[in-house]
Amino acid sequence: MKTDVRVRPGLAKQGARVLAKVVFAVMGRGLVACARIDPRVRAEALSWPEGTTITLAILPGHPSVTVRKLNGRLRSLGSKGAGGSTLLVTFKSADAAVPVLLGMKSILQSFAEHRATVRGDLGLAMSLVRCLHIVEGYLYPDIINRRILPRPAVREAAGHLRAYAGLLGGSVNLKQEGAAS
């Protein structure tokens, strides 16, 4: 007995698009959460010029996430606000982004393999990469982090839980949080 399994054309691409949308939303909020709980991310974000807008996107016209620093606050704007970015990081395709989004490759490896491109200030891009390295350390489980990160970004297990709880907040006052720590 022969069975034919048929997959609708474009279903895999549609799945990759949904996955990217969810992961980008978590990554944007994760960056804000890590600015709240990790002094290294907070220091990087404080060094960004006022009005900085950073967008991570997948070409062409796929999901994106935008983070903006304005009036001393770092805010995740989700998929809105992608126009007029100070720094635009684009993955060349959903196929290039999925290994990074699933934790199979680090953001550092993605740039090294030319899966992503940067338009804007290179110094700001390096600062973002340092932040995303730390965010990956908080958001991915330790078993994935050992494989994709060159050194541990998180030193205690409680840090993961604090980062997950921080995903609920969409913005952080960088100066106020820095004084509280």
XYZ file of N, CA and C in Angstrom:
543
model
N 0.836 -1.170 0.000
C 0.000 0.000 0.000
C 0.890 1.245 0.000
N 0.662 2.111 -0.928
C 1.457 3.322 -1.072
C 0.632 4.529 -0.608
N 1.248 5.346 0.209
C 0.562 6.553 0.659
C 1.300 7.758 0.129
N 0.561 8.682 -0.332
C 1.126 9.933 -0.834
C 0.995 11.008 0.227
N 2.119 11.566 0.598
C 2.108 12.682 1.531
C 2.364 13.933 0.712
N 1.432 14.813 0.770
C 1.561 16.055 0.007
C 1.585 17.238 0.963
N 2.570 18.065 0.757
C 2.694 19.278 1.549
C 2.368 20.448 0.644
N 1.526 21.325 1.136
C 1.172 22.494 0.340
C 2.415 23.327 0.047
N 2.563 23.768 -1.187
C 3.713 24.626 -1.499
C 3.671 25.882 -0.634
N 4.799 26.248 -0.133
C 4.894 27.455 0.672
C 4.612 27.253 2.154
N 4.210 26.037 2.543
C 3.897 25.797 3.955
C 5.137 25.944 4.830
N 6.266 25.443 4.337
C 7.515 25.570 5.104
C 7.916 27.035 5.246
N 7.760 27.812 4.187
C 8.097 29.233 4.257
C 7.147 29.972 5.194
N 5.882 29.578 5.170
C 4.908 30.191 6.067
C 5.246 29.856 7.521
N 5.661 28.615 7.761
C 6.076 28.210 9.104
C 7.301 28.975 9.567
N 8.266 29.163 8.670
C 9.473 29.927 9.001
C 9.122 31.376 9.318
N 8.165 31.922 8.609
C 7.743 33.310 8.839
C 7.088 33.456 10.222
N 6.224 32.496 10.577
C 5.575 32.528 11.895
C 6.622 32.370 12.992
N 7.545 31.422 12.814
C 8.621 31.210 13.782
C 9.435 32.485 13.957
N 9.804 33.119 12.855
C 10.608 34.343 12.915
C 9.855 35.453 13.641
N 8.572 35.563 13.386
C 7.773 36.599 14.039
C 7.767 36.412 15.555
N 7.585 35.171 16.001
C 7.565 34.879 17.442
C 8.940 35.116 18.052
N 9.987 34.585 17.420
C 11.333 34.716 17.981
C 11.794 36.170 17.982
N 11.483 36.919 16.940
C 11.856 38.333 16.915
C 11.157 39.098 18.039
N 9.891 38.799 18.283
C 9.172 39.464 19.372
C 9.845 39.163 20.707
N 10.230 37.895 20.907
C 10.902 37.512 22.149
C 12.278 38.155 22.221
N 12.980 38.226 21.094
C 14.325 38.800 21.093
C 14.288 40.296 21.419
N 13.333 41.023 20.864
C 13.208 42.455 21.163
C 12.910 42.690 22.627
N 11.954 41.953 23.159
C 11.627 42.078 24.585
C 12.764 41.538 25.447
N 13.473 40.513 24.943
C 14.611 39.967 25.679
C 15.729 40.978 25.815
N 15.958 41.770 24.782
C 16.975 42.818 24.846
C 16.615 43.841 25.920
N 15.335 44.209 25.969
C 14.869 45.152 26.993
C 14.990 44.521 28.381
N 14.587 43.262 28.516
C 14.665 42.570 29.816
C 16.116 42.470 30.287
N 17.011 42.165 29.380
C 18.426 42.042 29.762
C 19.022 43.397 30.116
N 18.538 44.473 29.506
C 18.991 45.812 29.896
C 18.553 46.118 31.320
N 17.473 45.505 31.749
C 16.983 45.696 33.104
C 17.803 44.901 34.118
N 18.222 43.669 33.773
C 18.835 42.780 34.771
C 20.336 42.589 34.617
N 20.902 42.930 33.472
C 22.327 42.689 33.255
C 23.050 44.017 33.046
N 24.011 44.319 33.907
C 24.712 45.607 33.787
C 25.507 45.755 32.487
N 25.931 44.642 31.887
C 26.693 44.729 30.630
C 25.798 45.229 29.505
N 24.576 44.711 29.410
C 23.641 45.150 28.363
C 23.206 46.585 28.637
N 22.939 46.917 29.896
C 22.536 48.275 30.256
C 23.626 49.271 29.863
N 24.889 48.929 30.150
C 25.999 49.827 29.812
C 26.102 50.026 28.302
N 25.931 48.954 27.545
C 25.963 49.074 26.078
C 24.829 49.975 25.597
N 23.621 49.743 26.109
C 22.464 50.530 25.668
C 22.608 52.002 26.070
N 23.188 52.251 27.229
C 23.420 53.633 27.644
C 24.408 54.342 26.722
N 25.328 53.590 26.114
C 26.320 54.195 25.222
C 25.745 54.549 23.850
N 24.568 54.016 23.535
C 23.955 54.315 22.246
C 23.466 55.763 22.243
N 23.606 56.451 21.116
C 23.122 57.834 21.037
C 21.602 57.898 21.241
N 21.158 59.002 21.810
C 19.724 59.210 22.027
C 19.005 59.186 20.674
N 17.880 58.509 20.611
C 17.106 58.396 19.380
C 17.499 57.220 18.502
N 18.411 56.383 18.983
C 18.851 55.228 18.210
C 17.688 54.263 17.985
N 17.518 53.835 16.748
C 16.498 52.859 16.391
C 17.191 51.700 15.688
N 17.014 50.504 16.247
C 17.653 49.308 15.707
C 16.573 48.354 15.233
N 16.712 47.876 14.000
C 15.752 46.935 13.439
C 16.470 45.668 12.995
N 15.929 44.527 13.392
C 16.352 43.221 12.899
C 15.241 42.733 11.979
N 15.581 42.309 10.778
C 14.556 41.910 9.812
C 15.052 40.781 8.931
N 14.104 40.152 8.275
C 14.403 39.132 7.276
C 13.932 39.671 5.932
N 14.785 39.586 4.931
C 14.427 40.048 3.592
C 13.698 38.957 2.838
N 12.914 39.217 1.887
C 12.267 40.489 1.596
C 10.897 40.559 2.277
N 10.645 41.594 2.992
C 9.333 41.860 3.581
C 8.849 40.857 4.607
N 9.748 40.151 5.239
C 9.365 39.180 6.259
C 9.320 39.869 7.622
N 9.126 39.113 8.695
C 9.013 39.719 10.026
C 10.240 40.523 10.436
N 9.999 41.432 11.372
C 11.082 42.266 11.892
C 10.785 42.608 13.345
N 11.788 43.147 14.019
C 11.609 43.689 15.360
C 12.437 44.964 15.450
N 11.875 45.962 16.108
C 12.544 47.245 16.251
C 12.651 47.597 17.731
N 13.823 48.082 18.111
C 14.081 48.536 19.474
C 14.564 49.976 19.370
N 14.042 50.847 20.238
C 14.405 52.266 20.164
C 14.832 52.774 21.539
N 15.893 53.585 21.533
C 16.311 54.286 22.746
C 15.893 55.735 22.583
N 15.010 56.177 23.476
C 14.505 57.540 23.405
C 14.257 58.049 24.826
N 14.737 59.219 25.137
C 14.574 59.825 26.464
C 15.078 58.906 27.577
N 16.196 58.232 27.333
C 16.792 57.375 28.350
C 16.073 56.054 28.568
N 15.095 55.755 27.727
C 14.333 54.502 27.832
C 14.632 53.626 26.619
N 14.752 52.341 26.871
C 14.896 51.371 25.790
C 13.550 50.678 25.658
N 12.969 50.720 24.469
C 11.620 50.194 24.260
C 11.610 49.268 23.049
N 10.948 48.134 23.215
C 10.738 47.218 22.095
C 9.454 47.632 21.388
N 9.559 47.939 20.096
C 8.399 48.374 19.325
C 7.765 47.235 18.547
N 8.320 46.042 18.659
C 7.793 44.909 17.899
C 8.066 45.098 16.423
N 7.081 44.755 15.601
C 7.280 44.833 14.152
C 6.946 46.204 13.581
N 6.440 47.101 14.407
C 6.147 48.445 13.900
C 7.349 49.357 14.098
N 7.422 50.386 13.332
C 8.506 51.348 13.500
C 9.783 50.985 12.780
N 9.700 50.103 11.769
C 10.905 49.663 11.079
C 11.491 50.734 10.166
N 10.707 51.729 9.782
C 11.212 52.757 8.886
C 12.159 53.718 9.586
N 13.182 54.172 8.882
C 14.100 55.156 9.424
C 15.001 54.654 10.532
N 15.463 53.435 10.422
C 16.319 52.859 11.461
C 17.729 53.425 11.396
N 18.314 53.640 12.575
C 19.711 54.039 12.680
C 20.600 52.872 12.276
N 20.190 51.670 12.692
C 20.922 50.447 12.385
C 19.928 49.408 11.893
N 20.188 48.863 10.727
C 19.314 47.841 10.143
C 20.131 46.569 9.939
N 19.744 45.509 10.640
C 20.382 44.203 10.498
C 19.378 43.314 9.772
N 19.761 42.843 8.588
C 18.836 42.024 7.808
C 19.439 40.664 7.520
N 18.627 39.641 7.742
C 18.988 38.296 7.319
C 18.595 38.188 5.859
N 19.419 37.511 5.080
C 19.213 37.461 3.640
C 17.967 36.689 3.229
N 17.543 35.734 4.065
C 16.334 34.960 3.783
C 15.876 34.289 5.068
N 14.680 33.724 5.030
C 14.189 32.980 6.194
C 15.082 31.767 6.443
N 15.573 31.143 5.376
C 16.467 29.989 5.527
C 17.765 30.377 6.236
N 18.243 31.589 6.007
C 19.461 32.060 6.668
C 19.194 32.419 8.125
N 17.977 32.850 8.438
C 17.648 33.291 9.794
C 17.254 32.153 10.724
N 16.590 31.127 10.211
C 16.048 30.066 11.070
C 17.104 29.413 11.962
N 18.307 29.053 11.468
C 19.290 28.455 12.388
C 19.669 29.373 13.548
N 19.699 30.661 13.313
C 20.007 31.608 14.386
C 18.825 31.705 15.340
N 17.631 31.789 14.794
C 16.438 31.942 15.613
C 16.153 30.714 16.467
N 16.545 29.541 15.996
C 16.325 28.299 16.751
C 17.483 27.954 17.675
N 18.514 28.786 17.697
C 19.646 28.531 18.578
C 20.612 27.494 18.041
N 20.564 27.230 16.744
C 21.493 26.282 16.137
C 22.809 26.972 15.789
N 22.759 28.277 15.589
C 23.940 29.089 15.307
C 23.822 30.370 16.108
N 24.945 30.939 16.468
C 24.913 32.203 17.205
C 24.815 33.365 16.224
N 24.470 34.522 16.748
C 24.422 35.713 15.910
C 25.816 36.030 15.368
N 26.851 35.734 16.169
C 28.231 35.947 15.721
C 28.549 35.085 14.508
N 28.166 33.817 14.564
C 28.415 32.903 13.455
C 27.609 33.311 12.227
N 26.421 33.841 12.445
C 25.586 34.291 11.342
C 26.270 35.389 10.533
N 26.876 36.353 11.235
C 27.601 37.409 10.531
C 28.826 36.842 9.826
N 29.527 35.932 10.477
C 30.731 35.340 9.880
C 30.402 34.567 8.607
N 29.224 33.953 8.549
C 28.821 33.174 7.375
C 28.049 34.013 6.357
N 27.999 35.313 6.542
C 27.316 36.241 5.623
C 25.835 35.912 5.478
N 25.215 35.462 6.551
C 23.773 35.212 6.553
C 23.008 36.510 6.813
N 23.707 37.480 7.393
C 23.079 38.748 7.748
C 23.961 39.898 7.268
N 23.309 41.032 7.007
C 24.031 42.232 6.598
C 23.665 43.370 7.553
N 24.527 44.368 7.579
C 24.326 45.514 8.460
C 24.349 46.779 7.632
N 23.391 47.675 7.914
C 23.404 49.000 7.307
C 23.329 50.015 8.444
N 24.370 50.807 8.568
C 24.426 51.791 9.646
C 25.800 51.799 10.276
N 25.879 52.373 11.464
C 27.123 52.545 12.196
C 27.683 51.198 12.635
N 28.905 50.883 12.216
C 29.521 49.590 12.537
C 29.807 49.464 14.038
N 30.170 50.546 14.691
C 30.389 50.517 16.137
C 29.114 50.164 16.886
N 28.001 50.737 16.448
C 26.701 50.420 17.038
C 26.336 48.959 16.763
N 26.672 48.484 15.570
C 26.398 47.076 15.223
C 27.182 46.130 16.132
N 28.439 46.457 16.415
C 29.247 45.608 17.300
C 28.686 45.627 18.717
N 28.214 46.770 19.156
C 27.582 46.878 20.465
C 26.323 46.014 20.520
N 25.530 46.063 19.444
C 24.320 45.228 19.379
C 24.680 43.749 19.405
N 25.711 43.352 18.670
C 26.129 41.943 18.657
C 26.537 41.506 20.062
N 27.257 42.360 20.788
C 27.618 42.021 22.170
C 26.366 41.842 23.020
N 25.395 42.724 22.839
C 24.135 42.612 23.590
C 23.378 41.346 23.218
N 23.282 41.055 21.929
C 22.538 39.867 21.489
C 23.214 38.583 21.959
N 24.534 38.607 22.051
C 25.264 37.459 22.594
C 24.806 37.196 24.031
N 24.676 38.242 24.814
C 24.235 38.111 26.202
C 22.756 37.715 26.252
N 21.936 38.322 25.397
C 20.503 37.981 25.354
C 20.322 36.508 25.018
N 21.073 36.010 24.032
C 20.998 34.575 23.692
C 21.348 33.732 24.914
N 22.329 34.169 25.679
C 22.733 33.438 26.879
C 21.618 33.335 27.900
N 20.813 34.382 28.005
C 19.698 34.361 28.946
C 18.498 33.582 28.411
N 18.207 33.740 27.126
C 16.963 33.182 26.597
C 17.052 31.710 26.210
N 18.222 31.268 25.765
C 18.350 29.867 25.385
C 18.774 29.032 26.581
N 18.347 27.776 26.633
C 18.776 26.892 27.729
C 20.291 26.649 27.662
N 20.870 26.269 28.802
C 22.325 26.077 28.895
C 22.845 25.057 27.889
N 22.075 24.027 27.593
C 22.540 22.991 26.658
C 22.764 23.571 25.257
N 21.940 24.526 24.860
C 22.123 25.193 23.563
C 23.269 26.201 23.670
N 23.309 26.933 24.777
C 24.361 27.957 24.951
C 25.755 27.369 24.881
N 25.952 26.167 25.438
C 27.282 25.554 25.394
C 27.742 25.324 23.966
N 26.794 25.100 23.076
C 27.139 24.797 21.696
C 27.345 26.053 20.847
N 26.586 27.116 21.111
C 26.640 28.273 20.206
C 27.412 29.472 20.734
N 27.639 29.548 22.036
C 28.306 30.726 22.579
C 29.749 30.417 22.935
N 30.686 31.317 22.615
C 32.096 31.054 22.885
C 32.430 31.008 24.377
N 31.659 31.721 25.188
C 31.846 31.676 26.645
C 30.481 31.924 27.279
N 30.301 31.462 28.499
C 28.986 31.632 29.128
C 28.622 33.100 29.307
N 27.400 33.445 28.922
C 26.927 34.816 29.086
C 26.186 34.972 30.413
N 25.679 33.866 30.954
C 24.917 33.875 32.197
C 25.610 32.938 33.166
N 25.814 33.400 34.369
C 26.563 32.586 35.329
C 25.684 31.816 36.309
N 24.430 32.208 36.480
C 23.573 31.497 37.424
C 22.233 31.173 36.772
N 21.635 30.058 37.176
C 20.372 29.610 36.582
C 19.241 30.584 36.863
N 19.266 31.270 37.985
C 18.203 32.217 38.315
C 18.134 33.348 37.288
N 19.242 33.614 36.607
C 19.249 34.660 35.587
C 18.302 34.360 34.447
N 18.185 33.094 34.077
C 17.253 32.710 33.017
C 15.823 33.052 33.431
N 15.471 32.713 34.653
C 14.108 32.958 35.128
C 13.806 34.452 35.201
N 14.768 35.250 35.650
C 14.574 36.700 35.698
C 14.395 37.272 34.293
N 15.140 36.741 33.329
C 15.018 37.220 31.953
C 13.658 36.852 31.380
N 13.196 35.629 31.635
C 11.880 35.216 31.141
C 10.781 36.081 31.751
N 10.897 36.365 33.040
C 9.907 37.228 33.693
C 9.963 38.634 33.108
N 11.147 39.089 32.749
C 11.310 40.425 32.184
C 10.729 40.578 30.792
N 10.411 39.471 30.129
C 9.824 39.552 28.793
C 8.459 40.226 28.810
N 7.842 40.280 29.970
C 6.520 40.879 30.077
C 6.553 42.390 29.939
N 7.679 43.010 30.274
C 7.805 44.463 30.167
C 8.300 44.859 28.795
N 7.738 45.906 28.220
C 8.115 46.325 26.877
C 9.166 47.410 26.829
N 9.485 48.024 27.992
C 10.498 49.078 27.992
C 11.192 49.116 29.341
N 12.332 49.804 29.372
C 13.094 49.953 30.606
C 13.724 51.337 30.613
N 13.683 51.996 31.774
C 14.362 53.268 31.956
C 15.806 52.942 32.306
N 16.727 53.165 31.394
C 18.113 52.745 31.558
C 18.797 53.425 32.730
N 18.566 54.702 32.922
C 19.241 55.426 33.998
C 18.679 55.035 35.357
N 17.388 54.866 35.461
C 16.769 54.493 36.727
C 17.157 53.063 37.118
N 17.129 52.139 36.166
C 17.499 50.749 36.441
C 18.966 50.657 36.823
N 19.801 51.476 36.195
C 21.225 51.444 36.509
C 21.498 51.898 37.937
N 20.719 52.834 38.418
C 20.908 53.317 39.790
C 20.407 52.304 40.803
N 19.404 51.479 40.421
C 18.822 50.509 41.341
C 19.730 49.327 41.574
N 20.611 49.005 40.612
C 21.448 47.818 40.736
C 22.647 48.037 41.601
